PDB file of C-alpha atoms and ligand atoms in Angstrom:
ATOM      1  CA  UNK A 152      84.301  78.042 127.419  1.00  0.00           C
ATOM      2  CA  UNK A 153      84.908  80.784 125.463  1.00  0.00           C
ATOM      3  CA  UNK A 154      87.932  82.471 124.833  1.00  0.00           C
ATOM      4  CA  UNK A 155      88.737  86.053 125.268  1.00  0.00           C
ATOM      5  CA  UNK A 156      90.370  87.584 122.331  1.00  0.00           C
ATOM      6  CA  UNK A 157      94.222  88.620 123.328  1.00  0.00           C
ATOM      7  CA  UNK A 158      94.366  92.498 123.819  1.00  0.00           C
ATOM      8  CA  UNK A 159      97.338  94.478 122.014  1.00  0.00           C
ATOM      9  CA  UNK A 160      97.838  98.068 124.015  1.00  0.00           C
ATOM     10  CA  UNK A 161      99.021 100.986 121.918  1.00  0.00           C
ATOM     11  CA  UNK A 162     100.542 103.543 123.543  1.00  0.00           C
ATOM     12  CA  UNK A 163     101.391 107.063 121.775  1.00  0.00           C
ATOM     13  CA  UNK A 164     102.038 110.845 123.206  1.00  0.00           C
ATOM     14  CA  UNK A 165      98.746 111.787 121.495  1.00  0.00           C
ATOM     15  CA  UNK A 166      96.988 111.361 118.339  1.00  0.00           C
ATOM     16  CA  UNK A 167      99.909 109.793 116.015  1.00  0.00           C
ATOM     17  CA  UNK A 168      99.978 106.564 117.643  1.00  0.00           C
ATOM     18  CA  UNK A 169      96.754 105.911 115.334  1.00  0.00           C
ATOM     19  CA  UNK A 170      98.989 105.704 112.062  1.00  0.00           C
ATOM     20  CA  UNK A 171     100.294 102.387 114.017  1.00  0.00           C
ATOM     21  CA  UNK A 172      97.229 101.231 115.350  1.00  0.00           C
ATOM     22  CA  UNK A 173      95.509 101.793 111.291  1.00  0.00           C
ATOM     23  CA  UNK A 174      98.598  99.856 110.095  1.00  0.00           C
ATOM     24  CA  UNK A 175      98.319  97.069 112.735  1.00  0.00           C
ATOM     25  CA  UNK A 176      94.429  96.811 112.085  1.00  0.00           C
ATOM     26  CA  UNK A 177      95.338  96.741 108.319  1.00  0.00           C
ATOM     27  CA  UNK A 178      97.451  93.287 109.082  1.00  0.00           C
ATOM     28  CA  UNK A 179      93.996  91.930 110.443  1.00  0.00           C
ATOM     29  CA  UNK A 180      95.722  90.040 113.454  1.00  0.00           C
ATOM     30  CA  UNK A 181      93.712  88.567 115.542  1.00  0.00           C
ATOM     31  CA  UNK A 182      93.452  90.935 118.205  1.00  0.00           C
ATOM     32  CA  UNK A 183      91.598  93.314 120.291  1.00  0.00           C
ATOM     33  CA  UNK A 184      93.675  97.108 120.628  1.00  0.00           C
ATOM     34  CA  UNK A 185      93.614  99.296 123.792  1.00  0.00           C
ATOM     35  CA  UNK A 186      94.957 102.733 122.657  1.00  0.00           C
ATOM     36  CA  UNK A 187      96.178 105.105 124.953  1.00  0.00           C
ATOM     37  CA  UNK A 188      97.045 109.097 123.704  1.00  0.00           C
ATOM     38  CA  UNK A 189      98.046 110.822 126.237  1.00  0.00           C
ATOM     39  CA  UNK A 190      97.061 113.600 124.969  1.00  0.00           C
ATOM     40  CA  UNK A 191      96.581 116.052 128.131  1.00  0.00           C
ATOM     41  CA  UNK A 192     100.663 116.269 128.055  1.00  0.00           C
ATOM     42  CA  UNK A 193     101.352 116.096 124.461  1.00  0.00           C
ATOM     43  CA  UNK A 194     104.164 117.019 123.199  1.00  0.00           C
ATOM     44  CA  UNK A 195     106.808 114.497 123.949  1.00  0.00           C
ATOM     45  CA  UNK A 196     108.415 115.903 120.971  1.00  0.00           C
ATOM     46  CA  UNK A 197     110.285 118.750 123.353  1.00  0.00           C
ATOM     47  CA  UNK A 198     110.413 117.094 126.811  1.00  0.00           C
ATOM     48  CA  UNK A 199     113.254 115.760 128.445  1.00  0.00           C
ATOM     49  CA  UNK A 200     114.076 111.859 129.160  1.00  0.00           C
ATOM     50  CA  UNK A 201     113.067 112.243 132.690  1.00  0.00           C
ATOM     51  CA  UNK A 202     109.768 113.340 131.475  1.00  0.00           C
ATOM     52  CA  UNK A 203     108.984 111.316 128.916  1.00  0.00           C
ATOM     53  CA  UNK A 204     109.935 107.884 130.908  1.00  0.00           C
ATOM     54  CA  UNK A 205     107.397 109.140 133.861  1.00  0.00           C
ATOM     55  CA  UNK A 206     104.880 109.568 131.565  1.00  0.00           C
ATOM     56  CA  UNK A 207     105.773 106.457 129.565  1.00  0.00           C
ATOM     57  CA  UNK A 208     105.830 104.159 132.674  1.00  0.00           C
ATOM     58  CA  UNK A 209     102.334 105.146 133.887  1.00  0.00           C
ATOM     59  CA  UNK A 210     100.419 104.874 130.598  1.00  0.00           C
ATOM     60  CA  UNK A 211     102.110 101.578 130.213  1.00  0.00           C
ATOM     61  CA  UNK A 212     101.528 100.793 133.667  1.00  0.00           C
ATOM     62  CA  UNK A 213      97.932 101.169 132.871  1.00  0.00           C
ATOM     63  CA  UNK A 214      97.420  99.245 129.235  1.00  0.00           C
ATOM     64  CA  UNK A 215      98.544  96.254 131.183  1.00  0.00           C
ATOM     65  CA  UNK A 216      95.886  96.869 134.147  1.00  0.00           C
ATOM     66  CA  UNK A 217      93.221  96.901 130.977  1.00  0.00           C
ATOM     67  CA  UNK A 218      94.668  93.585 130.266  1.00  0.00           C
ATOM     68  CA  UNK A 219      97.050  94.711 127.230  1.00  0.00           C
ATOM     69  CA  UNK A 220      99.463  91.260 126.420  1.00  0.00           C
ATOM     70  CA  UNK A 221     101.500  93.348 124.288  1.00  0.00           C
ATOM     71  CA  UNK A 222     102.370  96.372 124.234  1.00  0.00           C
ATOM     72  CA  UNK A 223     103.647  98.571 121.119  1.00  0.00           C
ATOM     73  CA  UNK A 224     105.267 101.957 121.819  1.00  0.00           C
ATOM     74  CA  UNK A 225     103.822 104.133 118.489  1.00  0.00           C
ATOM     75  CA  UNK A 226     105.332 106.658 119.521  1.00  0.00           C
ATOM     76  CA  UNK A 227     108.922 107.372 118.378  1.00  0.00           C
ATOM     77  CA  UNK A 228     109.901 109.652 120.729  1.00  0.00           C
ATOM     78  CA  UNK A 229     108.992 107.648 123.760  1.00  0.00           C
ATOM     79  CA  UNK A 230     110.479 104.577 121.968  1.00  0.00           C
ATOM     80  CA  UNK A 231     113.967 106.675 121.635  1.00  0.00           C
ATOM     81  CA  UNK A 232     113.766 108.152 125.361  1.00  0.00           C
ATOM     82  CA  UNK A 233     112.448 105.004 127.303  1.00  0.00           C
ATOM     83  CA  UNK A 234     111.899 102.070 125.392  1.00  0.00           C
ATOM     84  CA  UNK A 235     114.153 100.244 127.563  1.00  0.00           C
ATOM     85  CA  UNK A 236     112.422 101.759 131.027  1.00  0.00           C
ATOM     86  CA  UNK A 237     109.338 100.481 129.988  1.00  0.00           C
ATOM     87  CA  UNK A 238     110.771  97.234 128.590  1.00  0.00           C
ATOM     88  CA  UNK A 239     112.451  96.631 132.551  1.00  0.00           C
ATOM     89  CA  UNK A 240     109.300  97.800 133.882  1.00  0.00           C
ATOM     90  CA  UNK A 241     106.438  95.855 131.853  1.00  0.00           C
ATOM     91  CA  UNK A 242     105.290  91.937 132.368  1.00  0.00           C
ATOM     92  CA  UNK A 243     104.173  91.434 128.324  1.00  0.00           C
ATOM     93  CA  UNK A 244     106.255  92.175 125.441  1.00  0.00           C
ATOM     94  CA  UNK A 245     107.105  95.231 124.140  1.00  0.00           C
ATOM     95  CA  UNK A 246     107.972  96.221 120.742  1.00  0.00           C
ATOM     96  CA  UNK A 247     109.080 100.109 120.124  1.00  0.00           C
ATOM     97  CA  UNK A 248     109.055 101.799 116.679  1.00  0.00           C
ATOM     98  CA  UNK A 249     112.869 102.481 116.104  1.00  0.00           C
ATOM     99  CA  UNK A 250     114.632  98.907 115.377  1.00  0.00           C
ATOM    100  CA  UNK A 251     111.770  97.563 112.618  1.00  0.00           C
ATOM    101  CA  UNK A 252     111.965 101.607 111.104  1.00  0.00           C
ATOM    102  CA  UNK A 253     115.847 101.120 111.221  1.00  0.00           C
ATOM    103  CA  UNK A 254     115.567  97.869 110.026  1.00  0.00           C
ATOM    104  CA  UNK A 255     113.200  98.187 107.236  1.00  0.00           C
ATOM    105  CA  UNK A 256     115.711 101.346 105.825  1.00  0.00           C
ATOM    106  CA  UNK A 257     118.750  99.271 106.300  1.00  0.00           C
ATOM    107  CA  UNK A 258     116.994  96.699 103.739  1.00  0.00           C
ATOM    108  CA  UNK A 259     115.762  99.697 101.658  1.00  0.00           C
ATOM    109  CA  UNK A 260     119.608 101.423 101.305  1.00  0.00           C
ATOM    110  CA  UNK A 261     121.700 100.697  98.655  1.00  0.00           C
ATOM    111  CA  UNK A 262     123.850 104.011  99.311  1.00  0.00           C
ATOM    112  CA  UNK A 263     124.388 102.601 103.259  1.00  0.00           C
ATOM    113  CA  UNK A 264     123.165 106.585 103.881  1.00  0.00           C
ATOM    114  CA  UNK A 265     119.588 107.155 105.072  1.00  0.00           C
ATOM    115  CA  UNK A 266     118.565 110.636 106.382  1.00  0.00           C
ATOM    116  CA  UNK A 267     115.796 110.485 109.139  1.00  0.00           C
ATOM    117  CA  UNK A 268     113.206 112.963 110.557  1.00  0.00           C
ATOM    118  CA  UNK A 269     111.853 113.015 113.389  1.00  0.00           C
ATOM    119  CA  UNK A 270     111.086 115.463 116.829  1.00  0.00           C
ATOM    120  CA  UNK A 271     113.723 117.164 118.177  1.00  0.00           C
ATOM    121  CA  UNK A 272     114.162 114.484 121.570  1.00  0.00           C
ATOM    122  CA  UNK A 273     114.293 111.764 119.001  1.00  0.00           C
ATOM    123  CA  UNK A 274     117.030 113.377 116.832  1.00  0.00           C
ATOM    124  CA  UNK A 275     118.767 114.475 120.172  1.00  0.00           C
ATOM    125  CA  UNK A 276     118.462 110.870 121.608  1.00  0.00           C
ATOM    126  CA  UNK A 277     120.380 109.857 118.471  1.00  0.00           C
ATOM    127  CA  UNK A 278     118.607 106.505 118.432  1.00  0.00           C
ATOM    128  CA  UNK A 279     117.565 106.046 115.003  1.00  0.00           C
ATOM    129  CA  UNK A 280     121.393 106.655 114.028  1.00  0.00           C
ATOM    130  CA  UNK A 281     122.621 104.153 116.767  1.00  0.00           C
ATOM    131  CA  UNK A 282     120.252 101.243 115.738  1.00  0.00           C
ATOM    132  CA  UNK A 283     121.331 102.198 111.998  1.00  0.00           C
ATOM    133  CA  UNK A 284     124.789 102.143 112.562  1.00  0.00           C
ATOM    134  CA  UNK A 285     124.623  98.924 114.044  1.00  0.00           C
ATOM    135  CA  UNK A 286     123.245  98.015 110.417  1.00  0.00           C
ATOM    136  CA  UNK A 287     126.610  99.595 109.145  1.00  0.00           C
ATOM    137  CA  UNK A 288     124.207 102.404 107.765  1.00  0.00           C
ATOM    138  CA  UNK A 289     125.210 106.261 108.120  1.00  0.00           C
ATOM    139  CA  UNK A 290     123.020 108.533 108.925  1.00  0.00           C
ATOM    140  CA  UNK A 291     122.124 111.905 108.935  1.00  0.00           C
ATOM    141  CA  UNK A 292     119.097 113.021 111.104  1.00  0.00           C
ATOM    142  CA  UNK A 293     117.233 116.223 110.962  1.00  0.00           C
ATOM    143  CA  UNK A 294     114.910 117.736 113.595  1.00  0.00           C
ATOM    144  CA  UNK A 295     111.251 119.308 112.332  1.00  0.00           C
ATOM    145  CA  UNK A 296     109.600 120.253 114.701  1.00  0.00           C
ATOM    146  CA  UNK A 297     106.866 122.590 113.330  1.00  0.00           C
ATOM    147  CA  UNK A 298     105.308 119.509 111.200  1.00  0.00           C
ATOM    148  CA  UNK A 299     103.527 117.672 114.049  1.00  0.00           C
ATOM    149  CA  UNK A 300     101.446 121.295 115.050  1.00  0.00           C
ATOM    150  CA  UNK A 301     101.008 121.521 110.924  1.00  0.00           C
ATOM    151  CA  UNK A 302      99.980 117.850 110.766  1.00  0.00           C
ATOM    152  CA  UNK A 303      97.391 118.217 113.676  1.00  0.00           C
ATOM    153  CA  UNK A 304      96.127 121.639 112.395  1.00  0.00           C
ATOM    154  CA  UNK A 305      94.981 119.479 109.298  1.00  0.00           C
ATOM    155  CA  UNK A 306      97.504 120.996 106.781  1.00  0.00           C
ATOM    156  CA  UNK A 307      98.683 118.099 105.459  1.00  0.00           C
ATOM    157  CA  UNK A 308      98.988 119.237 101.582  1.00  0.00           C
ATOM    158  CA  UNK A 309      98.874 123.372 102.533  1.00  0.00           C
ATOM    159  CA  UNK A 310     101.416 125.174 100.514  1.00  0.00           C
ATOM    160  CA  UNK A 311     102.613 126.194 104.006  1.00  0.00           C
ATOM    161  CA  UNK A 312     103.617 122.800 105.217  1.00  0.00           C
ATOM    162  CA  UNK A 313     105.121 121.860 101.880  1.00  0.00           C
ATOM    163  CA  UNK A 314     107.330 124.947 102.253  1.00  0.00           C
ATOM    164  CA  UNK A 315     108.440 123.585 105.442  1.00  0.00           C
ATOM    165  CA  UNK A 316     108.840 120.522 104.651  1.00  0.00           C
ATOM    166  CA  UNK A 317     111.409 121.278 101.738  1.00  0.00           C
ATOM    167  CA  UNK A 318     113.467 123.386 104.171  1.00  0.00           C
ATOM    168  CA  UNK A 319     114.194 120.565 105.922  1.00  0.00           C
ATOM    169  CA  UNK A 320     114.393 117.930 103.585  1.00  0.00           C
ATOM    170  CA  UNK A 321     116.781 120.372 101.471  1.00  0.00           C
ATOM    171  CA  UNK A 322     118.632 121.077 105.260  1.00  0.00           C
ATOM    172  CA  UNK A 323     118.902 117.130 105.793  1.00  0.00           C
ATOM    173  CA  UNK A 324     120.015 116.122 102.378  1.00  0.00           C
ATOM    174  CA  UNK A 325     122.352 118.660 101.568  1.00  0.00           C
ATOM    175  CA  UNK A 326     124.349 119.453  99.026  1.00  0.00           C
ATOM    176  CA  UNK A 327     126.141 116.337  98.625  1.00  0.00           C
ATOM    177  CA  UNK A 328     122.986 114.066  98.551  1.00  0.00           C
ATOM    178  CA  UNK A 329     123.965 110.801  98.464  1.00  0.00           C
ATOM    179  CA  UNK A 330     121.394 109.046 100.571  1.00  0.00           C
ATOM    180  CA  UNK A 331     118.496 107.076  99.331  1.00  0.00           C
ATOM    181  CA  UNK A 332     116.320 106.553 102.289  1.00  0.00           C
ATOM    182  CA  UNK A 333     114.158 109.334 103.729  1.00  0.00           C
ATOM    183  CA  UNK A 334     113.014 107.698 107.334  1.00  0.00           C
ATOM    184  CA  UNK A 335     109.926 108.514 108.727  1.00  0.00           C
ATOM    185  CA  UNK A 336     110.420 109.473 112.228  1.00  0.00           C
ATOM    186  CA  UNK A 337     107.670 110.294 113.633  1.00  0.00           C
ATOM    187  CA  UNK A 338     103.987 109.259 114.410  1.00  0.00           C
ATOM    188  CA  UNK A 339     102.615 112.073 112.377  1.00  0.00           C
ATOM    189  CA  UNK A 340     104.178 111.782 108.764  1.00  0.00           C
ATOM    190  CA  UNK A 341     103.077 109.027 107.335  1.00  0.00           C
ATOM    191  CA  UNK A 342     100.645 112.001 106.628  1.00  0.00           C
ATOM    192  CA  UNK A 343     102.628 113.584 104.952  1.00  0.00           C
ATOM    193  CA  UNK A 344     103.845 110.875 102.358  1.00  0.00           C
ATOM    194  CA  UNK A 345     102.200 112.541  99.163  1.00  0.00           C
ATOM    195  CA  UNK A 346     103.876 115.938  99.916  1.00  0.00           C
ATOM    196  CA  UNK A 347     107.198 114.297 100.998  1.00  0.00           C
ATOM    197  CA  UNK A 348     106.946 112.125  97.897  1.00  0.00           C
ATOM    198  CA  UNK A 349     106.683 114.978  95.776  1.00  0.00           C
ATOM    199  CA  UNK A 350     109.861 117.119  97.338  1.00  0.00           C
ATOM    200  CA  UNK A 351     112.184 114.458  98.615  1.00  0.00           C
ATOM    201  CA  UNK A 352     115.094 113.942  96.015  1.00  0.00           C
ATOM    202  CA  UNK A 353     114.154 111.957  93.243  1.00  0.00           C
ATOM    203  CA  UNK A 354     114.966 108.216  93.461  1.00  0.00           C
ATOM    204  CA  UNK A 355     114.749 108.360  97.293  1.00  0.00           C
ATOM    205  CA  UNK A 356     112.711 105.461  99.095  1.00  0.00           C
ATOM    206  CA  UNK A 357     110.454 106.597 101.830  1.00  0.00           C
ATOM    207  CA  UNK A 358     110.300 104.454 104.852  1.00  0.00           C
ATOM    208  CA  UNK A 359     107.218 104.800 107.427  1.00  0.00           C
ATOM    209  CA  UNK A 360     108.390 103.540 110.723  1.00  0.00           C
ATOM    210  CA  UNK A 361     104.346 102.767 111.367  1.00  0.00           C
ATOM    211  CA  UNK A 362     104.557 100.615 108.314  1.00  0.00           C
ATOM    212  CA  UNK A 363     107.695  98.870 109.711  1.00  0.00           C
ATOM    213  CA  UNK A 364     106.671  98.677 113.118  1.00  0.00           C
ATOM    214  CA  UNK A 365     103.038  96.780 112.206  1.00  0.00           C
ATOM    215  CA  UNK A 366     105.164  94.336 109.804  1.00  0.00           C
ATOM    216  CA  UNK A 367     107.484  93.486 113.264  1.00  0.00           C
ATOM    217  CA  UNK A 368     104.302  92.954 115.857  1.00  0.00           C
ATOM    218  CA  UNK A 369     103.097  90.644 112.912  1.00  0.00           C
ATOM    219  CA  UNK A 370     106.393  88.275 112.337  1.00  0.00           C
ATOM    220  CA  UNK A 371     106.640  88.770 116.042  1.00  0.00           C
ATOM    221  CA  UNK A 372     103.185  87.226 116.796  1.00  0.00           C
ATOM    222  CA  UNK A 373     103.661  84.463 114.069  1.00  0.00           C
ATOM    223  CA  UNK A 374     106.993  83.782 116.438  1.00  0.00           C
ATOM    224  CA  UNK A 375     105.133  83.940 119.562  1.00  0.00           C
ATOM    225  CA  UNK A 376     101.662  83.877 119.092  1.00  0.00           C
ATOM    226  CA  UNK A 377      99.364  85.225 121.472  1.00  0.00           C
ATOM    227  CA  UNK A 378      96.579  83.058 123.642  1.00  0.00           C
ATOM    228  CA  UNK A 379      94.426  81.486 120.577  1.00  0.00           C
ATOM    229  CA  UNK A 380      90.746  82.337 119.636  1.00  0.00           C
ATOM    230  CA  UNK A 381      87.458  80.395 119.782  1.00  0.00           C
ATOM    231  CA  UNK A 382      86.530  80.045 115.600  1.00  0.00           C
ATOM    232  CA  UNK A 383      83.237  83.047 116.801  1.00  0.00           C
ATOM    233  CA  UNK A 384      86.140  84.974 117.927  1.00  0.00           C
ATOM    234  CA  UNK A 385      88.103  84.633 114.814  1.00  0.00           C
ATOM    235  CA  UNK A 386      84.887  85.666 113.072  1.00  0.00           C
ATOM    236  CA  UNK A 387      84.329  89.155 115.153  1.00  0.00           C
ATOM    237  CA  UNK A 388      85.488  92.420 114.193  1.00  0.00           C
ATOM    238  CA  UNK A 389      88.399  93.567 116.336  1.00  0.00           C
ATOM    239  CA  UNK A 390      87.402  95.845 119.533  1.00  0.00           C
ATOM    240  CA  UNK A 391      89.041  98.733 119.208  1.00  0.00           C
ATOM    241  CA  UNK A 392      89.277 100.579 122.668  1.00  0.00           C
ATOM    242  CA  UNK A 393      90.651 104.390 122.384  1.00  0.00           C
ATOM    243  CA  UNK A 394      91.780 106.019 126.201  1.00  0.00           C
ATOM    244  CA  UNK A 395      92.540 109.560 126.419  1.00  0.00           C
ATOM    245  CA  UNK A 396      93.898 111.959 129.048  1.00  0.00           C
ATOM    246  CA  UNK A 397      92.312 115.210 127.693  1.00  0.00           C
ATOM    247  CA  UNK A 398      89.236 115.932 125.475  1.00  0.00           C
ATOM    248  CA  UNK A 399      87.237 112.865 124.481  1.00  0.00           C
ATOM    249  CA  UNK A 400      85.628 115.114 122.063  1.00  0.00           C
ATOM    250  CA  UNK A 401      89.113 116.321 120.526  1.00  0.00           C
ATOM    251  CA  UNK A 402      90.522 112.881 120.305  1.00  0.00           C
ATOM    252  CA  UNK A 403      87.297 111.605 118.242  1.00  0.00           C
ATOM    253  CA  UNK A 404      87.594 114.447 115.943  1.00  0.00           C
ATOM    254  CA  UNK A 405      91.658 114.518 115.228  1.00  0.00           C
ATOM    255  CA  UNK A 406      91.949 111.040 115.631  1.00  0.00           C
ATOM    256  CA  UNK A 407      89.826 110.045 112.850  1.00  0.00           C
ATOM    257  CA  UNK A 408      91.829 112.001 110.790  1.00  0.00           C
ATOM    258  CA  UNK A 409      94.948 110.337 111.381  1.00  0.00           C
ATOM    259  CA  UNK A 410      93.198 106.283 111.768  1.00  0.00           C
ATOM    260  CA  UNK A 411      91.302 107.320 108.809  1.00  0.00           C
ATOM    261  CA  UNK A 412      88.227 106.020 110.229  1.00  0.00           C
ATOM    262  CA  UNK A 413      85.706 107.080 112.442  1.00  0.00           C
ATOM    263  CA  UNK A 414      86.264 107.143 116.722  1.00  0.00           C
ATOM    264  CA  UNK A 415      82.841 106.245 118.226  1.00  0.00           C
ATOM    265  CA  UNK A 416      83.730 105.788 121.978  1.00  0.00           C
ATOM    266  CA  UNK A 417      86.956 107.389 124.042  1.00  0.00           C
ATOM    267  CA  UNK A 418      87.253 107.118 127.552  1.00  0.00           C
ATOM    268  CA  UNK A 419      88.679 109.672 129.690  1.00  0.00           C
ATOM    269  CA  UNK A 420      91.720 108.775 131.958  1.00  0.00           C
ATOM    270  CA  UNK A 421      92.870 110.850 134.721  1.00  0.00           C
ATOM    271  CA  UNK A 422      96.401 109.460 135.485  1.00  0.00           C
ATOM    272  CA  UNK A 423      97.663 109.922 138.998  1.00  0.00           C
ATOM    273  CA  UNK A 424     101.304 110.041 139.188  1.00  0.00           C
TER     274      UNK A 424
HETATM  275  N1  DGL B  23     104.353 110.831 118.853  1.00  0.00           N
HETATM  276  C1  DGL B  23     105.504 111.697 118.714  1.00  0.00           C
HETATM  277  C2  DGL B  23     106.611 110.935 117.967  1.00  0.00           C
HETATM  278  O1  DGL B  23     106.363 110.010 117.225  1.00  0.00           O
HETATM  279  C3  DGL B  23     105.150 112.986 117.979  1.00  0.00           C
HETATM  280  C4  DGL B  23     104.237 113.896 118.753  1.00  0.00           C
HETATM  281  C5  DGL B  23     104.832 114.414 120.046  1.00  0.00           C
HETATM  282  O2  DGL B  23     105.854 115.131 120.003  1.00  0.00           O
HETATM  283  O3  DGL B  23     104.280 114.098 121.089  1.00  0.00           O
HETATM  284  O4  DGL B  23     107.752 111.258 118.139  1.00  0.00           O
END
């Protein structure tokens, strides 16, 4: 008989989530992906806790109903806010963004100082400095939140966004600039990895917690493997299903900016709550 190939959900606010699911594709396991934006109440950025696990729970809620085995949480700010609501509430795995991103700049840090950036709930939540310090790292974590509407506007090496991007970077550094580890914090900069390349402080190692969170699913699923796969199975491209709960048509377009790749087919989700 057979075999179904095993089915990893990706869940994300939005359109970010796809610098994940590119990443995780990019590791070629052998997997089907169920993506979920939930895009209709995008931002999670600058919602509160409450908020954000509701709207968590329900699009998690419904990955596993599609038959997700896994599910990854690409989305940093819903990985700060409820990672452990969704955890208490889900019947497969989860694995969130923050712990491999914290982990992969602990490795990175010689200084034991790292400065992160990420939405404002994600810097309030202070969860990328609590999994750090447990990693006897310091660090120093700076709010931007007018890079995710330049990021989606397509401005992702505009003279506008670089400006903002240094007053921040400059803000987060400081004068005394003694970290070497700029943290990615957020679905929607790995875009931005030329520009911050070019005005971070010299020396400084950028870490992408899409990157880190891909490598983790990986080691995790060489741990733990998922259900195994007929040889034609093995053979097959992986299905990539996208779900959406606003404009099929937006998600196709923005999304293919930010997978790099083309979105044939999204389906539309109306979640009740
Ligand atoms: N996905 C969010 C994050 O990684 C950014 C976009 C949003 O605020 O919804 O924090």
């Amino acid at each position: 008989m057979a075999m179904r190939r095993p089915a990893i959900g990706v869940f994300d606010s939005g359109f970010g989530g796809l610098t994940v699911l590119k990443e995780l594709i990019g590791h070629s396991l052998d997997a089907d992906y169920l993506y979920f934006g939930d895009t209709a109440r995008l931002p999670y950025g600058s919602k509160s806790t409450e908020t954000v696990s509701r709207f968590a729970l329900g699009a998690c809620q419904y990955l596993e109903d599609r038959g997700a085995q896994l599910l990854v949480i690409a989305c940093n700010t819903a990985t700060a806010l409820a990672l452990g609501q969704i955890s208490a509430a889900a019947h497969v795995p989860v694995v969130g963004v923050i712990e491999p991103g914290a982990e992969c700049a602990a490795a990175a840090s010689r200084s034991r100082k790292v400065v992160v950036l990420a939405t404002e709930a994600t810097v309030s939540s202070h969860a990328y400095q609590k999994a750090l310090a447990a990693r006897g790292i310091e660090a120093r974590e700076k709010a931007c939140p007018l890079l995710v509407p330049l990021v989606e506007e397509g401005w992702v090496d505009h003279p506008i966004t670089e400006q903002v991007a240094q007053i921040y970077v400059d803000q987060a550094f400081g004068e005394r600039n003694e970290a070497d580890v700029l943290l990615l914090g957020c679905t929607h900069y790995p875009l931005l990895k030329p520009l911050l390349r070019r005005i971070a402080p010299r020396d400084v190692t950028l870490v992408d917690s899409a990157e880190s969170a891909a490598t983790a699913v990986r080691k995790k699923l060489k741990l733990d493997p998922l259900p195994r796969l007929s040889e034609a199975e093995r053979r097959s491209i992986p299905r990539l299903n996208f779900f959406a709960t606003d404009s099929v048509e937006k998600f196709r377009r923005l999304g293919a900016m930010f997978l790099c790749h083309r979105i044939d087919h999204v389906e539309h989700v109306d979640l009740k709550e």
